[in-house]
PDB file of C-alpha atoms and ligand atoms in Angstrom:
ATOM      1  CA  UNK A   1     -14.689  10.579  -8.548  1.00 48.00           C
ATOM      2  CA  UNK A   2     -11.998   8.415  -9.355  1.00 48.00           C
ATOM      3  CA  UNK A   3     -11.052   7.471 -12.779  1.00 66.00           C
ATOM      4  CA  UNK A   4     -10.188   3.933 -12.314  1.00 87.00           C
ATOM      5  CA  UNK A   5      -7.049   4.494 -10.061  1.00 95.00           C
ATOM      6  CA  UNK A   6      -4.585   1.766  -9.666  1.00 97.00           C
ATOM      7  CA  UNK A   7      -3.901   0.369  -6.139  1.00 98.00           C
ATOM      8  CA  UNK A   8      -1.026  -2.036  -5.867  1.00 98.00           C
ATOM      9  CA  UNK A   9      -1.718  -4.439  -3.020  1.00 98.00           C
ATOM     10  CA  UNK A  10       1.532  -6.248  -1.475  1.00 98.00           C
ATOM     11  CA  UNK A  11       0.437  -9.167   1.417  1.00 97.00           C
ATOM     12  CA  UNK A  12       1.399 -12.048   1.263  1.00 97.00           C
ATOM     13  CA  UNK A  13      -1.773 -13.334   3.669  1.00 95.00           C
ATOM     14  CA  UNK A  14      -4.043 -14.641   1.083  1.00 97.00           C
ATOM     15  CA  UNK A  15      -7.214 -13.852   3.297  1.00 95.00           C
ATOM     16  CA  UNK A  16      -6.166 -10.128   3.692  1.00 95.00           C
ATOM     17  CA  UNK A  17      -5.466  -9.964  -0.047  1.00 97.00           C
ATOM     18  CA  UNK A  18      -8.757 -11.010  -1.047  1.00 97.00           C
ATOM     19  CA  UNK A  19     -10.575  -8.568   1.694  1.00 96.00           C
ATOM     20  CA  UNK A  20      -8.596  -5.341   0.835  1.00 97.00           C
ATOM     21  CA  UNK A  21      -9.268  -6.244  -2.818  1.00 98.00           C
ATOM     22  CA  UNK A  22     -12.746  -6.434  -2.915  1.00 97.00           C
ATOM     23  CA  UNK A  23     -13.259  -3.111  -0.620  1.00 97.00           C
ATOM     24  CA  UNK A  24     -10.933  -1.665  -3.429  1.00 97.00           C
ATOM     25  CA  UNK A  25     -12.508  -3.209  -6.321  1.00 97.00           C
ATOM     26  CA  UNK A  26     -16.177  -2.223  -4.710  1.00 96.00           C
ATOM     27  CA  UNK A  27     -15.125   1.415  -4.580  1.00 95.00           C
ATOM     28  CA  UNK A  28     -14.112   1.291  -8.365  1.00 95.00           C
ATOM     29  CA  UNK A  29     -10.078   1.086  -8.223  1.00 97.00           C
ATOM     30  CA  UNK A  30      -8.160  -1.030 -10.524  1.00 97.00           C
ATOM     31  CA  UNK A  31      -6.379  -3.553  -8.045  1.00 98.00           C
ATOM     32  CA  UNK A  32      -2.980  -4.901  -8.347  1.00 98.00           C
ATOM     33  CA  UNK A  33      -1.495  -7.288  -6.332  1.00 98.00           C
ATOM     34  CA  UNK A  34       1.711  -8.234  -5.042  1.00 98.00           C
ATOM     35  CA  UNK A  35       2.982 -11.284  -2.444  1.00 98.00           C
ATOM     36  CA  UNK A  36       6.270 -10.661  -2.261  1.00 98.00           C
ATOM     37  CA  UNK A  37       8.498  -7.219  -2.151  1.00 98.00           C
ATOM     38  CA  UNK A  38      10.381  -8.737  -5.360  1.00 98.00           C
ATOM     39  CA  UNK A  39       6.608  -8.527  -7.338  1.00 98.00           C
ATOM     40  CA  UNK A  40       5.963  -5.477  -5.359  1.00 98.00           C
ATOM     41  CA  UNK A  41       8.798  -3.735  -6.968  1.00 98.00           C
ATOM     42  CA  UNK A  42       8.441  -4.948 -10.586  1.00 98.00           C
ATOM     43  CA  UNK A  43       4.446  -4.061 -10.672  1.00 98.00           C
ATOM     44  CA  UNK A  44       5.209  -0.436  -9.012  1.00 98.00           C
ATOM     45  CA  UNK A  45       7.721   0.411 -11.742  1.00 98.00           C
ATOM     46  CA  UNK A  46       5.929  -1.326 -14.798  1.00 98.00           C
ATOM     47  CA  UNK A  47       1.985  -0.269 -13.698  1.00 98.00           C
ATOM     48  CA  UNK A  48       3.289   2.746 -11.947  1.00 98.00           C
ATOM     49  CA  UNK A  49      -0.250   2.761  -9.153  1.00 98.00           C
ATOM     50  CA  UNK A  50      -1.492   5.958  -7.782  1.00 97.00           C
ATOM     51  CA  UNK A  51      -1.144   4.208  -4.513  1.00 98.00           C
ATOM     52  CA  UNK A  52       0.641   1.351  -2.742  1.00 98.00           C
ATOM     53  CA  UNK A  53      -0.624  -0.598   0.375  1.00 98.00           C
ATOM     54  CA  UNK A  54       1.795  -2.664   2.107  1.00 97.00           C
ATOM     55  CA  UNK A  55       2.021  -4.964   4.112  1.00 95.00           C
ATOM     56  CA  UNK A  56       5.032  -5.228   6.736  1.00 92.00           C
ATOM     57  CA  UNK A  57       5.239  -8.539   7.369  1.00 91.00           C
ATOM     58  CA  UNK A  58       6.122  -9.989   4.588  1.00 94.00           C
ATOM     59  CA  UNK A  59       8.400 -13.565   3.717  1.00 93.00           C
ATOM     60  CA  UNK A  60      12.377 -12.441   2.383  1.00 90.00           C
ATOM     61  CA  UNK A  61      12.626  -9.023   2.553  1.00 96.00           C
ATOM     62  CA  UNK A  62       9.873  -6.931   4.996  1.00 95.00           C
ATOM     63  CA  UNK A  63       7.320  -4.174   3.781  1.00 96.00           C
ATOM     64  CA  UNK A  64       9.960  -1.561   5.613  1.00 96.00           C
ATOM     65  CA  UNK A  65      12.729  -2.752   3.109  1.00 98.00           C
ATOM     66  CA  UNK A  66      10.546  -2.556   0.033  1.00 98.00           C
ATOM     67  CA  UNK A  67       9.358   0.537   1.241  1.00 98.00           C
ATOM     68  CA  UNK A  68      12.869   2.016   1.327  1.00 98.00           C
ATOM     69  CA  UNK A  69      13.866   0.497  -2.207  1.00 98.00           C
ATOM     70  CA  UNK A  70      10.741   2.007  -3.834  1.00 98.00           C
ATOM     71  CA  UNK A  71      11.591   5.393  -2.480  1.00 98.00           C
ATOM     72  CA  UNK A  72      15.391   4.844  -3.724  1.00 98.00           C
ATOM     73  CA  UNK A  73      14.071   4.253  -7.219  1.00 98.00           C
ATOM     74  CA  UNK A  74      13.568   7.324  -9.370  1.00 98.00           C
ATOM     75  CA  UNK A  75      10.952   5.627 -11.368  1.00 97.00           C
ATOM     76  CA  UNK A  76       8.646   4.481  -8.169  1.00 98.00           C
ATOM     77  CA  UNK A  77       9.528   7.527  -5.197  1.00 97.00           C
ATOM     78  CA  UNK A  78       7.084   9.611  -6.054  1.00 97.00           C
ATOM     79  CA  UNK A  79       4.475   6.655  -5.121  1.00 97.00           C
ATOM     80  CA  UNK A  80       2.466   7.329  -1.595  1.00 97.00           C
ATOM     81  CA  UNK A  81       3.318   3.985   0.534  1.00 98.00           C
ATOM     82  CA  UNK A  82       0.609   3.092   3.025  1.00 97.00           C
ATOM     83  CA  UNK A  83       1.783   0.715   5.692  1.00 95.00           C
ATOM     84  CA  UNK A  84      -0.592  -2.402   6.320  1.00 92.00           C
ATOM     85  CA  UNK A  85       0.524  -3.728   9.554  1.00 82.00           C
ATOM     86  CA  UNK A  86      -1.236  -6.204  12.402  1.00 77.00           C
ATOM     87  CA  UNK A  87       1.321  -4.991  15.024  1.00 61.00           C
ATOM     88  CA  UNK A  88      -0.969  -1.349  17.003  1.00 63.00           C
ATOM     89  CA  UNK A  89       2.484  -1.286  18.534  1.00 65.00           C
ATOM     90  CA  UNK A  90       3.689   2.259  19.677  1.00 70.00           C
ATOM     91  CA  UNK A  91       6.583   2.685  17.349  1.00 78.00           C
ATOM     92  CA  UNK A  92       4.924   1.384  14.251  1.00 80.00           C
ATOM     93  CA  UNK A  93       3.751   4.271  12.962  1.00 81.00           C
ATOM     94  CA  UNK A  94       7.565   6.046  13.185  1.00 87.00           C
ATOM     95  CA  UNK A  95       9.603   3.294  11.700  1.00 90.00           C
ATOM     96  CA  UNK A  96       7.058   3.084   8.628  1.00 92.00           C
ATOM     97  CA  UNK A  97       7.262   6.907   7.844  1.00 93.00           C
ATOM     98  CA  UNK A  98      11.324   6.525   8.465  1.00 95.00           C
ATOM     99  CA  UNK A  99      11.029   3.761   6.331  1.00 96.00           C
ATOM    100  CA  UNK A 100       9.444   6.572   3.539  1.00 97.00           C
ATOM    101  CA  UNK A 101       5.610   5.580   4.216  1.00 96.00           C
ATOM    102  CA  UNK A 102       2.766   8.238   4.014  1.00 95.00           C
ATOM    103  CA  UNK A 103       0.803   6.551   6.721  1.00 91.00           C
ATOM    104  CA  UNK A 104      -0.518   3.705   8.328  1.00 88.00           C
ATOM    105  CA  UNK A 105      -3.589   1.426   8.137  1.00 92.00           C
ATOM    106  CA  UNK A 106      -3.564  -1.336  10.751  1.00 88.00           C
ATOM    107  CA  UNK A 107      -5.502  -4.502  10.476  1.00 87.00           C
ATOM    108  CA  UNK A 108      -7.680  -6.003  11.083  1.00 87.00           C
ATOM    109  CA  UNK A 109      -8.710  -3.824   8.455  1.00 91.00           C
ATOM    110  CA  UNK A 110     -11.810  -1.537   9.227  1.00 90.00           C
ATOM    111  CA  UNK A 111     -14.055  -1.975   6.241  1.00 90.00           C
ATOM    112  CA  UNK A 112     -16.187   1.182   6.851  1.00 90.00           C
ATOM    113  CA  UNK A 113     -13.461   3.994   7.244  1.00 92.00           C
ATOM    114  CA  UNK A 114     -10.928   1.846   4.564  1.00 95.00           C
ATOM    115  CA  UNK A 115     -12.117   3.392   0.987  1.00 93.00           C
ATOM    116  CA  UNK A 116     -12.104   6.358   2.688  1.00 94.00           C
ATOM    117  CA  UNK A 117      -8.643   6.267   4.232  1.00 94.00           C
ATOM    118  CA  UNK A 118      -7.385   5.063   0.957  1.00 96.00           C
ATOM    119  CA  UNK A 119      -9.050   8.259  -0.917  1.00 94.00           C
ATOM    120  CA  UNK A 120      -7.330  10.696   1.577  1.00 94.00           C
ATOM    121  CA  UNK A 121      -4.067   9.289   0.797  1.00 95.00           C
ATOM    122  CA  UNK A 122      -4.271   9.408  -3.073  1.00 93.00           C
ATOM    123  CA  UNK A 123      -5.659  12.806  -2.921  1.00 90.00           C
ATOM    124  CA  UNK A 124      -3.256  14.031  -0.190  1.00 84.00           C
ATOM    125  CA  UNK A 125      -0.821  13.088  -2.913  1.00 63.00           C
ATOM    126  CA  UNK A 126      -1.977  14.451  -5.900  1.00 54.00           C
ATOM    127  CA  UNK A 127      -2.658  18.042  -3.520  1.00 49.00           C
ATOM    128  CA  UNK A 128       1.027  17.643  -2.511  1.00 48.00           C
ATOM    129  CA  UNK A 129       2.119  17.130  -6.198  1.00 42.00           C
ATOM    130  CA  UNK A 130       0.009  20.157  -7.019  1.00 35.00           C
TER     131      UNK A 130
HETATM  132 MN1  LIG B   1       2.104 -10.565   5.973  1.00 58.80          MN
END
């Protein structure tokens, strides 16, 4: 079903990196990860992943700003940006889209629906991209 696709990862909570890994890893995607928006950006443009989760909170600059400098780079916009955020805050879910973000998975993460949440957004991609 899926050809080893890439998944960049970018949390800085070690705990949450290793969880969202694994489910990744378990379902068969390559996993690449990220702990700051400065590695973030250099592994999206170099590996070039099929999909990017991200966390908001994040130390220096926040998921919303890396968000918005992936989508300003021609060589990383065309990447689908899930936000990863603790906060199931009214509100959220609008600044991450404004921010240039597909969707939204809050934590703490929900193993049973996750692969399956990620899959939607890689294919809802690829359908967009025809
Ligand atoms: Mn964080």
């Amino acid at each position: 079903m899926n050809d080893r696709r890439k998944v960049l990862v970018v949390e800085d909570n070690e705990l949450n990196l290793e969880l969202v890994t694994d489910l990744l890893e378990a379902h068969g995607y390559g996993v690449l990860q990220a702990r700051n928006g400065n590695e973030a950006l250099e592994l999206a443009s170099r590996e070039q992943p099929d999909l990017i989760l991200m966390d908001i909170q994040l130390p220096e600059m926040d998921g919303l700003e890396v968000t918005r400098l992936l989508k300003q780079n021609a060589d990383t916009r065309h990447i689908a940006v899930v936000a990863l955020t603790a906060h199931a805050m009214r509100g959220d879910e609008g600044r991450a889209r404004r921010a240039g973000c597909s969707g939204y998975i809050t934590k703490p993460i929900d193993t049973r629906g996750f692969a399956r949440a990620v899959e939607n957004y890689i294919e809802g991609e690829a359908g967009q991209e025809g």
